[in-house]
CSV table of C-alpha atoms and ligand atoms in Angstrom, one decimal:
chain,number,residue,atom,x,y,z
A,1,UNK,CA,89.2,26.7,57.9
A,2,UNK,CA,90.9,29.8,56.8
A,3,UNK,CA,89.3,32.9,56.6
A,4,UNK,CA,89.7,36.6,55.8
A,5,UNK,CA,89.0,39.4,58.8
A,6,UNK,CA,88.7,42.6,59.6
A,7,UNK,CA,90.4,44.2,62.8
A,8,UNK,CA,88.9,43.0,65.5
A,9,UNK,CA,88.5,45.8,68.6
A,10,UNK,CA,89.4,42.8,70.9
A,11,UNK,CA,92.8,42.5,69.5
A,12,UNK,CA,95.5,43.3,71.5
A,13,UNK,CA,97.7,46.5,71.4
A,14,UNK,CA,99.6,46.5,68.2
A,15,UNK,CA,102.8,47.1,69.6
A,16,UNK,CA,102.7,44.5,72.4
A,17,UNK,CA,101.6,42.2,69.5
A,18,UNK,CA,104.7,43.0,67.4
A,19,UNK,CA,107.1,43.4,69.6
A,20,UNK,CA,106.0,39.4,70.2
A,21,UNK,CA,106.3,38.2,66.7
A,22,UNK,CA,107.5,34.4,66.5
A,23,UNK,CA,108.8,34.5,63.2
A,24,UNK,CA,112.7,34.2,62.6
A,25,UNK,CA,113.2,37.6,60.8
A,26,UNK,CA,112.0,39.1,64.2
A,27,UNK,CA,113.5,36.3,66.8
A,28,UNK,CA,116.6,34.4,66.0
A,29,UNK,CA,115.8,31.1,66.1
A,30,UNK,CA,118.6,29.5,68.0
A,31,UNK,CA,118.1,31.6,70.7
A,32,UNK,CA,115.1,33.1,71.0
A,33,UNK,CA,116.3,36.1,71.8
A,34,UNK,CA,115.1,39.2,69.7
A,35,UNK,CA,116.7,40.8,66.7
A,36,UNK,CA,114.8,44.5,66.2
A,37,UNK,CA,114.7,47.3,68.3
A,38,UNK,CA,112.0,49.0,69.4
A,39,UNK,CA,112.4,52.0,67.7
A,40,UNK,CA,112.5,49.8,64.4
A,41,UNK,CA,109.0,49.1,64.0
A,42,UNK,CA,107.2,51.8,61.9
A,43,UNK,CA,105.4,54.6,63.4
A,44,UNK,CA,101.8,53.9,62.8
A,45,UNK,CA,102.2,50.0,63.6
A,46,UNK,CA,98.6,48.9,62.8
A,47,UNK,CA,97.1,45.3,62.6
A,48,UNK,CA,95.6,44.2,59.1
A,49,UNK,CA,94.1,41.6,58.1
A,50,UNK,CA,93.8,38.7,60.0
A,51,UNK,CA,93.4,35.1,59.4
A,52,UNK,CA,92.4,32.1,61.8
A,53,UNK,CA,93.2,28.3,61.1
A,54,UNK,CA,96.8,29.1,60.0
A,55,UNK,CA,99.2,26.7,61.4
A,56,UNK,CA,102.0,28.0,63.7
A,57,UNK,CA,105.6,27.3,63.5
A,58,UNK,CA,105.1,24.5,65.9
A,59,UNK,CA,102.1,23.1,63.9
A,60,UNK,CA,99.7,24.2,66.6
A,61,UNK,CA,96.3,26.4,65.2
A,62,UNK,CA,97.3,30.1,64.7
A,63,UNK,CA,96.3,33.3,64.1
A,64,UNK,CA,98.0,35.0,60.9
A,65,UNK,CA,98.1,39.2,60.9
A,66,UNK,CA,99.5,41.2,58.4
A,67,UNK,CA,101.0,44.4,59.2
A,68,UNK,CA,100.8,48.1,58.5
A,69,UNK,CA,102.6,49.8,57.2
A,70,UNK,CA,105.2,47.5,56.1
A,71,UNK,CA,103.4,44.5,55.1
A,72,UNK,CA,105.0,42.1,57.9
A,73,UNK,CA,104.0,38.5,58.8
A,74,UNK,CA,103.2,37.2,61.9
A,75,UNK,CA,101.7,33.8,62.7
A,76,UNK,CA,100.9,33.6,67.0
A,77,UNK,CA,99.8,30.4,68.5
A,78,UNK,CA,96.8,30.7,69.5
A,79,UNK,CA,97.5,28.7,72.8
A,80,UNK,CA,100.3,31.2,73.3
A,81,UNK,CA,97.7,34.4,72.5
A,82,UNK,CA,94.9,32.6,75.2
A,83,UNK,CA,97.9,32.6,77.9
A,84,UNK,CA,99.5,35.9,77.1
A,85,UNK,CA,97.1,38.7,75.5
A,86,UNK,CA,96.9,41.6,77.9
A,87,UNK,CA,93.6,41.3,80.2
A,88,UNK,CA,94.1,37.4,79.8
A,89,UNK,CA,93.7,35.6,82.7
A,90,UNK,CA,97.5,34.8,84.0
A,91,UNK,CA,98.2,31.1,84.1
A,92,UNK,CA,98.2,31.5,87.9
A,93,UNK,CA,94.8,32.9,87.8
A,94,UNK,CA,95.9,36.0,89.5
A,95,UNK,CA,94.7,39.1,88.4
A,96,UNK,CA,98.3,40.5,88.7
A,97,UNK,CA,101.0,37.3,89.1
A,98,UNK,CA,104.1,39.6,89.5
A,99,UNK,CA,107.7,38.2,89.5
A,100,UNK,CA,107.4,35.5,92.4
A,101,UNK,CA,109.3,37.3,94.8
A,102,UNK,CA,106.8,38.8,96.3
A,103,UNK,CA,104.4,38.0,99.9
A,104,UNK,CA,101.7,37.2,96.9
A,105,UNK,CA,103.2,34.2,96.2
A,106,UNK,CA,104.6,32.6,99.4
A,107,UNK,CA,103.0,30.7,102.2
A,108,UNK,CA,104.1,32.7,105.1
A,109,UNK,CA,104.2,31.4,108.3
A,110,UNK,CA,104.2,32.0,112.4
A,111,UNK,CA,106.4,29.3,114.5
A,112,UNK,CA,103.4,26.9,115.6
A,113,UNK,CA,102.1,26.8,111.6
A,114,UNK,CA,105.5,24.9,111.2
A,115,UNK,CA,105.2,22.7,114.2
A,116,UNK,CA,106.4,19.0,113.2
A,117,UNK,CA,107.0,20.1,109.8
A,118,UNK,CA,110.5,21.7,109.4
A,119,UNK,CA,111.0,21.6,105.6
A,120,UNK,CA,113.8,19.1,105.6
A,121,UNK,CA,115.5,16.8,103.4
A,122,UNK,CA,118.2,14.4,103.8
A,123,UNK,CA,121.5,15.0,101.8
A,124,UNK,CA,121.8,11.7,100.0
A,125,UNK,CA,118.3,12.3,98.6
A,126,UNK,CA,118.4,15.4,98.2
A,127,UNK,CA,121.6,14.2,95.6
A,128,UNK,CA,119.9,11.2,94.4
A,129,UNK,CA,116.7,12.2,93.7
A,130,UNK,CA,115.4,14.8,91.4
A,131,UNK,CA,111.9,15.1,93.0
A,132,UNK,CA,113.5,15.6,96.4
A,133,UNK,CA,115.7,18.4,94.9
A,134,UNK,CA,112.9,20.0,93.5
A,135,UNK,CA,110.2,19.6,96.8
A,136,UNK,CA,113.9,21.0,98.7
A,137,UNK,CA,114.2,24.2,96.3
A,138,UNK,CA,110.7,24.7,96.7
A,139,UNK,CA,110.6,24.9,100.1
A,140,UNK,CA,113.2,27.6,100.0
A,141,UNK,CA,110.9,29.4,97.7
A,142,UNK,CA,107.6,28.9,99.3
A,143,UNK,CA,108.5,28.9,103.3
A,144,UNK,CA,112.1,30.5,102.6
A,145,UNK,CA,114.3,28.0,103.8
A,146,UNK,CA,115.2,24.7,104.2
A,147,UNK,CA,117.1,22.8,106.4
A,148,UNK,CA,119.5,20.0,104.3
A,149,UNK,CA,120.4,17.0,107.0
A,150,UNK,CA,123.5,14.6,107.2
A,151,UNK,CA,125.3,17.0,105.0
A,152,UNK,CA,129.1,15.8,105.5
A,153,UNK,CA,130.4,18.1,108.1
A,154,UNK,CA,133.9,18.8,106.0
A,155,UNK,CA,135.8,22.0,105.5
A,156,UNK,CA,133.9,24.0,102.3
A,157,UNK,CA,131.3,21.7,101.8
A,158,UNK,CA,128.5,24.6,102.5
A,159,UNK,CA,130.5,25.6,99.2
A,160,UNK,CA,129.2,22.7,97.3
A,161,UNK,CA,125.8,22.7,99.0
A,162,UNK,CA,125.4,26.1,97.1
A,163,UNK,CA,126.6,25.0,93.8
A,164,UNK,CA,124.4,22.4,93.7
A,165,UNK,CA,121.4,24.9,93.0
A,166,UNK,CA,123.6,28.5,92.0
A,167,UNK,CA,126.4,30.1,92.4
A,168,UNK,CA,128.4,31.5,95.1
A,169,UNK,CA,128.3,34.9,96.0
A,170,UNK,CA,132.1,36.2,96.9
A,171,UNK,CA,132.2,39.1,99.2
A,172,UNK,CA,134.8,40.5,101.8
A,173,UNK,CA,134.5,38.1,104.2
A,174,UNK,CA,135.8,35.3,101.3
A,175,UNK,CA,134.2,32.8,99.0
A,176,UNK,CA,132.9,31.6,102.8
A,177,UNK,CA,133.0,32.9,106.8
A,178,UNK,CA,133.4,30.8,109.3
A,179,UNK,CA,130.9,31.7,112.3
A,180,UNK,CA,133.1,30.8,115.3
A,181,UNK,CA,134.8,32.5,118.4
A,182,UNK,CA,137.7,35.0,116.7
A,183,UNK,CA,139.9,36.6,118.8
A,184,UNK,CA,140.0,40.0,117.2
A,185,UNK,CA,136.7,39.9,115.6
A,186,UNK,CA,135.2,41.9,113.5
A,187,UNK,CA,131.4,41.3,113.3
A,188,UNK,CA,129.4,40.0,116.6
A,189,UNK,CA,128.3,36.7,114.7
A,190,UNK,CA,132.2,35.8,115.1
A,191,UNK,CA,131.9,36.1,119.4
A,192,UNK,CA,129.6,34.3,122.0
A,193,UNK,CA,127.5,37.1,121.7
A,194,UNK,CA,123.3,36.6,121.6
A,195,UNK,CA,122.7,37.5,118.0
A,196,UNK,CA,118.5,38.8,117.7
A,197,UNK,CA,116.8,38.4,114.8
A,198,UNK,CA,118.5,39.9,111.0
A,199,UNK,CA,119.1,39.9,107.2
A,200,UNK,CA,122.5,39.6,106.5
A,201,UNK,CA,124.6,41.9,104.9
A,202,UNK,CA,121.9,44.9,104.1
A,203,UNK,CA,125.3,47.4,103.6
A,204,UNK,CA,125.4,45.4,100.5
A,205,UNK,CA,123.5,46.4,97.4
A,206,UNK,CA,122.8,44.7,95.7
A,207,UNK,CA,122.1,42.2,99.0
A,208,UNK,CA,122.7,38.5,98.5
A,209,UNK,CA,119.5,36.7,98.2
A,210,UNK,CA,120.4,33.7,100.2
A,211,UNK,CA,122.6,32.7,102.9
A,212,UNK,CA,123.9,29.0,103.7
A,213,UNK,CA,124.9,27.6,107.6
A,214,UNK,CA,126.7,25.1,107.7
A,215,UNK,CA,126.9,23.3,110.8
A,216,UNK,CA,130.0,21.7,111.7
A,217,UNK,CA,130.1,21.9,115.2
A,218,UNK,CA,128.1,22.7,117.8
A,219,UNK,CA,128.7,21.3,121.4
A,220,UNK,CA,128.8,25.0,123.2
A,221,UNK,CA,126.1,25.2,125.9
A,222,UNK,CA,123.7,28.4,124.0
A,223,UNK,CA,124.1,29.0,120.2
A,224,UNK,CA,120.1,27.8,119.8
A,225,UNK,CA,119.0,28.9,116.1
A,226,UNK,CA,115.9,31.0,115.5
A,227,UNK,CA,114.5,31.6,112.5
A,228,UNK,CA,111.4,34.6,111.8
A,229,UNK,CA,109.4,34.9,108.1
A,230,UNK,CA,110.0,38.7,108.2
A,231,UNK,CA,107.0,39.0,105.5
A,232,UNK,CA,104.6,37.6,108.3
A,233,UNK,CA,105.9,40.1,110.6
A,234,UNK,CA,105.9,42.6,108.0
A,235,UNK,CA,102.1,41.7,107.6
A,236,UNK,CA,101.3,42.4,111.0
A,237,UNK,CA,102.9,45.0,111.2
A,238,UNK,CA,100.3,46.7,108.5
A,239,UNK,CA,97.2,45.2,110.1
A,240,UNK,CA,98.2,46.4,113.1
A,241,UNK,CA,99.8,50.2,112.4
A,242,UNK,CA,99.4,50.9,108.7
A,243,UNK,CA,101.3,54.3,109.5
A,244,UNK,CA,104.2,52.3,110.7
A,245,UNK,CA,104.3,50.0,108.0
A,246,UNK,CA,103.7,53.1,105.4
A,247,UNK,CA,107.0,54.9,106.9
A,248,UNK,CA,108.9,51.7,107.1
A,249,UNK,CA,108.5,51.1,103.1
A,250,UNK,CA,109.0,54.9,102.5
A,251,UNK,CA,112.1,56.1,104.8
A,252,UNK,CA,115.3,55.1,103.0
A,253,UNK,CA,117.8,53.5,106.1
A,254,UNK,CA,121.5,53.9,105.7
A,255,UNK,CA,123.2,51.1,106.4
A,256,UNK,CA,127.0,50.7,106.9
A,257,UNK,CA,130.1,47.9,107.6
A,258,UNK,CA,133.6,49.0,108.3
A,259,UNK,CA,136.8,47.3,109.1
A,260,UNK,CA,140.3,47.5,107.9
A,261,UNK,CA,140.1,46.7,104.5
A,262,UNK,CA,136.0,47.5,104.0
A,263,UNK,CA,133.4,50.1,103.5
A,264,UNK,CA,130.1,49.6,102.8
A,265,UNK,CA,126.7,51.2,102.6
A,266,UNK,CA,123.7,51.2,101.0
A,267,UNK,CA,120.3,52.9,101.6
A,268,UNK,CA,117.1,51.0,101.2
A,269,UNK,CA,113.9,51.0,103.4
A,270,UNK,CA,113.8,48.2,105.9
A,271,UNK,CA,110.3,46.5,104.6
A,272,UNK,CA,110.8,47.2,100.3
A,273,UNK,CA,107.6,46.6,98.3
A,274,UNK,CA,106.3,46.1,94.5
A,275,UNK,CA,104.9,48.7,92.7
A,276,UNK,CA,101.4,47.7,94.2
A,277,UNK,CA,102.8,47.8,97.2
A,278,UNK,CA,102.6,44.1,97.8
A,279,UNK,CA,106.0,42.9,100.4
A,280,UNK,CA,109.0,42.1,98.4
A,281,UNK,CA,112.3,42.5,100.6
A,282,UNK,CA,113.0,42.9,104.2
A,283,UNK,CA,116.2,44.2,105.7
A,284,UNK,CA,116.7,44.2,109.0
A,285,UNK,CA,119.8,44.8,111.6
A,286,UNK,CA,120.4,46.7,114.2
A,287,UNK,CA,124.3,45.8,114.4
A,288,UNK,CA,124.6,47.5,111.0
A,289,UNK,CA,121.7,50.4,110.5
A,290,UNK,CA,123.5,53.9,110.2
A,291,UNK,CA,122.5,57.1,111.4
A,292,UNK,CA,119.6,58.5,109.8
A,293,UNK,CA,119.8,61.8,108.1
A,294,UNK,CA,116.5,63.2,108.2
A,295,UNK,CA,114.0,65.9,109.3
A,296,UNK,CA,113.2,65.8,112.7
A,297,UNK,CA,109.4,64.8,112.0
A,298,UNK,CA,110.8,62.0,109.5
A,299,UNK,CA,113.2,60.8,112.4
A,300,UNK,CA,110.2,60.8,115.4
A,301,UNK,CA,108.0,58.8,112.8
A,302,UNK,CA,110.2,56.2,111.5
A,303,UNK,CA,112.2,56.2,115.2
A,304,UNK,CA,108.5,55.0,116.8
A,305,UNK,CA,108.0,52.3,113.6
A,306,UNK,CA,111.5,51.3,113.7
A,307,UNK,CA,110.9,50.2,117.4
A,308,UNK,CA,107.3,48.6,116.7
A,309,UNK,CA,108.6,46.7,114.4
A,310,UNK,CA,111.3,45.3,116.1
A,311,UNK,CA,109.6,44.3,119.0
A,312,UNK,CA,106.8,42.4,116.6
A,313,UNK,CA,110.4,40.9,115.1
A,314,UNK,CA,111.2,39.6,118.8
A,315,UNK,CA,107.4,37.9,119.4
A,316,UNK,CA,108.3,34.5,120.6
A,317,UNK,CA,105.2,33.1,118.4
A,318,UNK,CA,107.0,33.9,115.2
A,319,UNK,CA,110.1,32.6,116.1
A,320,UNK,CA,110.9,28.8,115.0
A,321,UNK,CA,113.2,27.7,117.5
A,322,UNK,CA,115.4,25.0,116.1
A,323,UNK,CA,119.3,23.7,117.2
A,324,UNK,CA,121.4,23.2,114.3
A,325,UNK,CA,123.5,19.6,114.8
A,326,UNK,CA,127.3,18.8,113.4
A,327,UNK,CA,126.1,17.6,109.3
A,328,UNK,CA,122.8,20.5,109.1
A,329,UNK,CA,123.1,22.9,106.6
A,330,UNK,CA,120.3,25.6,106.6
A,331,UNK,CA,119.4,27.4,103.2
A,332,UNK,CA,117.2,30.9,103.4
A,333,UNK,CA,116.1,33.8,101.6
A,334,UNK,CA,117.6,36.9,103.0
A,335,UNK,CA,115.1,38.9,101.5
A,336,UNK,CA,112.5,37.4,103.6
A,337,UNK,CA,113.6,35.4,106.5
A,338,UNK,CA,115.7,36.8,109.8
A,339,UNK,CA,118.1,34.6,111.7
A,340,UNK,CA,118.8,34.3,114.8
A,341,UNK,CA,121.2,32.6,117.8
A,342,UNK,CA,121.0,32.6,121.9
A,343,UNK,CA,124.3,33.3,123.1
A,344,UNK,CA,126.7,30.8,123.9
A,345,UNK,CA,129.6,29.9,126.3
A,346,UNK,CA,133.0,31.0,124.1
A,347,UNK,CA,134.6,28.1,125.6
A,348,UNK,CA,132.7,25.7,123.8
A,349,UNK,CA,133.5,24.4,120.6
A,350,UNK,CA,130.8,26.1,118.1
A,351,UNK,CA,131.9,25.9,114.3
A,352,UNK,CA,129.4,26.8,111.6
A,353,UNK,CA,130.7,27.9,107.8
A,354,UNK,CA,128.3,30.4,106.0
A,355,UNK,CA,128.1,31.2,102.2
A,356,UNK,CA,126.3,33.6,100.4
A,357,UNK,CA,124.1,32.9,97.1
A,358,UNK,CA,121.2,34.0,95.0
A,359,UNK,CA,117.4,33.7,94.7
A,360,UNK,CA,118.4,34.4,90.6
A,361,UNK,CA,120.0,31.1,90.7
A,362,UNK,CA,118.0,28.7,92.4
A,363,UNK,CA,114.9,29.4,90.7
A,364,UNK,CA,116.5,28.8,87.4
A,365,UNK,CA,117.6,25.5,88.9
A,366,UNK,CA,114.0,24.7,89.9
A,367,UNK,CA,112.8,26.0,86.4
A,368,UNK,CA,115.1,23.8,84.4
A,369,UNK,CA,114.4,20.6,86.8
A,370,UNK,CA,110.7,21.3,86.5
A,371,UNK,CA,110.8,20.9,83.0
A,372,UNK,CA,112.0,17.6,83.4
A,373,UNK,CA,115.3,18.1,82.4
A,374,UNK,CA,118.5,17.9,84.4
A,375,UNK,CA,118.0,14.1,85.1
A,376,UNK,CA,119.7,12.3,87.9
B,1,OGA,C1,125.8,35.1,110.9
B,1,OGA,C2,124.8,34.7,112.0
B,1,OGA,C3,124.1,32.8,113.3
B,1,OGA,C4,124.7,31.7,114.1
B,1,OGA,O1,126.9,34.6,110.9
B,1,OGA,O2,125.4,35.9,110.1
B,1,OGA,O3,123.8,35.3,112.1
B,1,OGA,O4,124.0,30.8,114.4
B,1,OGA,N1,125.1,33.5,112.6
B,1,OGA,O5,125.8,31.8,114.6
B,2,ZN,ZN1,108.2,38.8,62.7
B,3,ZN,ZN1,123.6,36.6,110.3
C-alpha cells in the first residue's frame, strides 16, 4: 500500500532526519561515509510529503519524504526509523545508552563478588576459538580485565597478546617495559618496592586505555597482584560523601613524570564523568600526582576527598588478591581498574613485561567478531 500524507507532528526533527538520508547522492555508497556538509542543506529544511509502503534500498518497508525546499528524496527503513528516531526507545532499552564506557554499562564488582570466578581463559583457546575470544574481550569490557593463562612465557610475546585484539600503544618507556629489579631505576614498579593501588601513566593524555602484564617470572617471595574496580570504589565513594565525590570529578589534578629524556603532565580530575555525570574514567596515583595549584579552600576540600578516597581504594574487600604465575598475562582497562603488588625480596627473580593498548581497539575487535565475521 502506498499512500499520500501530510506532515505528521510525530515526525522527527527535520535536520536529524536529513542529515541521515540513505540515498547515494547524500552517502557514498562504498563507504558509507557522508558526502554534504552541514551547512549544505537549505535553510528552512522542512519535511513534505510523505509516503509509507515504499521499499528501501535494501528491500525492507520504508518511509519515502520529500524535501523542502529543494525537492530531495529520501527513502528510511522503517526498521532503521523504529531503532533510531529521537525519543525511540535505545536498542538497550535505556533511556540514555551512552558510549559504553561508562559505570552504566559494566558489572562492577567488590573482591568476594569474583570469588571462584576470575575471568580467565586459556591461551590456546582463546587462539582457536572464536567464542572464547569474544566471552575473553568481553570480560575486559564488562569486569575490566581478564587474566589469559598458559600464554608462552617468551621475550615480546605480551606484544602479540595485544595485537591479537588492537594495537600497541608506543610510549617512552618503548614499544614494552619490563617490570623487574633495575639498578638505576626510574619508576618504583622497576624496584622491590610495595606498589598500592593505581592507573598507569595518568601524566599521559591522552592515557592508554589498557595495560598488559605479562608474567614471565615470578619466584621472588612478595610481588602478590591486586587488582581494585575503581568505579565500585568510585561508587562508594558518592553514597558515602557526595561532597567528596563532587570535588573529586570537579578539581583538575596535575599530574607529572620526569627523567632524563621525559616530561610529562596532564591535568584531569581523578574520578572523570559523562555529561550526566555517570563514572567514566578514573585516574589514580600517588607516585605521580603533582602539586596542586589552587585556592586554599579548593586545596582543604579536595586534600580531605583525596585522602577518603584513597583509603576506600585500600579496603581489603575490594581488592582481588591474585599471584600472577610464569605463562599469565593480565589484560585491564586503565580507565577503570587500579593494580596493585606487595613488595617483594630484590633478590628474587621477578620478571614481568608490560604493554600498553586501547579500549578503541578492542571493542572494534569484539564488534567485528560479533558480527560473525573474523572466522577462525
Ligand atoms: C607497573 C606495575 C605491577 C607489578 O609496572 O605499572 O604496577 O606487579 N607493576 O609489578
Ligand atoms: Zn539523500
Ligand atoms: Zn602500574
Amino acid at each position: 500500500m502506498s499512500v499520500t500524507e501530510t506532515i505528521h507532528p510525530a515526525h522527527p526533527p527535520a535536520f536529524w532526519l536529513r542529515d541521515n538520508c540513505p540515498c547515494a547522492e547524500c552517502r557514498d555508497p562504498r563507504t558509507g561515509q557522508k558526502l554534504f556538509q552541514i551547512t549544505d542543506l537549505p535553510d528552512g529544511l522542512a519535511i513534505g510529503a510523505v509516503r509509507s509502503g515504499v521499499p528501501a534500498a535494501d528491500g525492507s518497508p520504508g518511509l519515502e519524504m520529500r524535501w523542502e525546499p529543494d525537492g530531495h528524496r529520501s527513502v528510511y527503513p522503517q526498521a532503521w526509523l523504529t531503532a533510531h528516531a529521537p525519543g525511540a526507545a535505545p536498542a538497550t532499552g535505556a533511556p540514555h545508552a551512552g558510549d559504553g564506557r561508562t559505570e552504566a554499562d559494566k558489572e562492577t564488582w567488590a573482591a568476594a563478588d569474583l570469588a571462584g570466578r576470575i575471568p580467565e581463559a586459556g591461551w590456546d583457546a582463546y587462539i582457536g576459538d572464536r567464542r572464547v575470544r569474544m566471552r575473553t574481550l568481553e570480560s575486559v569490557v564488562r569486569l575490566g580485565f581478564v587474566l589469559l593463562r598458559g600464554v608462552p612465557p617468551r621475550d615480546r610475546m605480551v606484544l602479540d597478546v595485544a595485537r591479537t585484539f588492537g594495537f600497541v600503544r608506543e610510549t617512552n618507556y618503548g614499544e614494552l617495559f619490563e617490570v623487574r629489579v633495575e639498578a638505576d631505576p626510574n619508576n618504583l614498579a622497576f624496584t622491590g618496592a610495595r606498589i598500592t593501588p593505581h592507573t598507569d601513566n595518568p601524566y599521559r593524555d591522552p592515557i592508554p586505555t589498557l595495560q598488559l602484564l605479562h608474567c614471565l617470572s615470578n619466584e621472588a617471595r612478595g610481588g602478590d597482584s591486586g587488582l581494585v574496580d575503581g568505579f565500585r570504589a568510585a561508587a562508594l565513594l558518592r553514597a558515602e560523601d557526595p561532597d567528596a565525590f563532587a570535588v573529586l570529578t570537579r578539581v583538575p589534578v596535575e599530574f607529572a613524570f620526569a627523567d632524563a629524556r621525559t616530561e610529562l603532565r596532564a591535568h584531569r580530575p581523578l574520578i572523570g564523568v559523562d555529561p550526566l555525570g555517570r563514572i567514566r574514567e578514573i585516574r589514580f596515583n600517588n607516585r605521580s600526582i603533582g602539586t596542586l595549584h589552587q585556592p586554599a579552600a579548593v586545596v582543604e576540600e579536595f586534600y580531605a576527598a583525596y585522602r577518603s578516597f584513597a583509603e576506600l581504594l585500600l579496603r581489603p574487600e575490594l581488592q582481588l588478591d591474585f599471584r600472577l604465575a610464569p605463562g599469565d598475562c593480565v589484560v585491564f582497562d586503565n580507565t577503570r581498574l587500579l593494580h596493585a603488588r606487595t613488595a617483594f625480596a630484590e633478590s628474587g627473580a621477578r620478571h614481568l613485561q608490560g604493554a600498553y593498548a586501547d579500549l578503541d581497539g578492542l571493542l572494534s575487535t569484539l564488534s567485528v567478531l560479533r558480527r560473525g565475521g573474523d572466522r577462525s
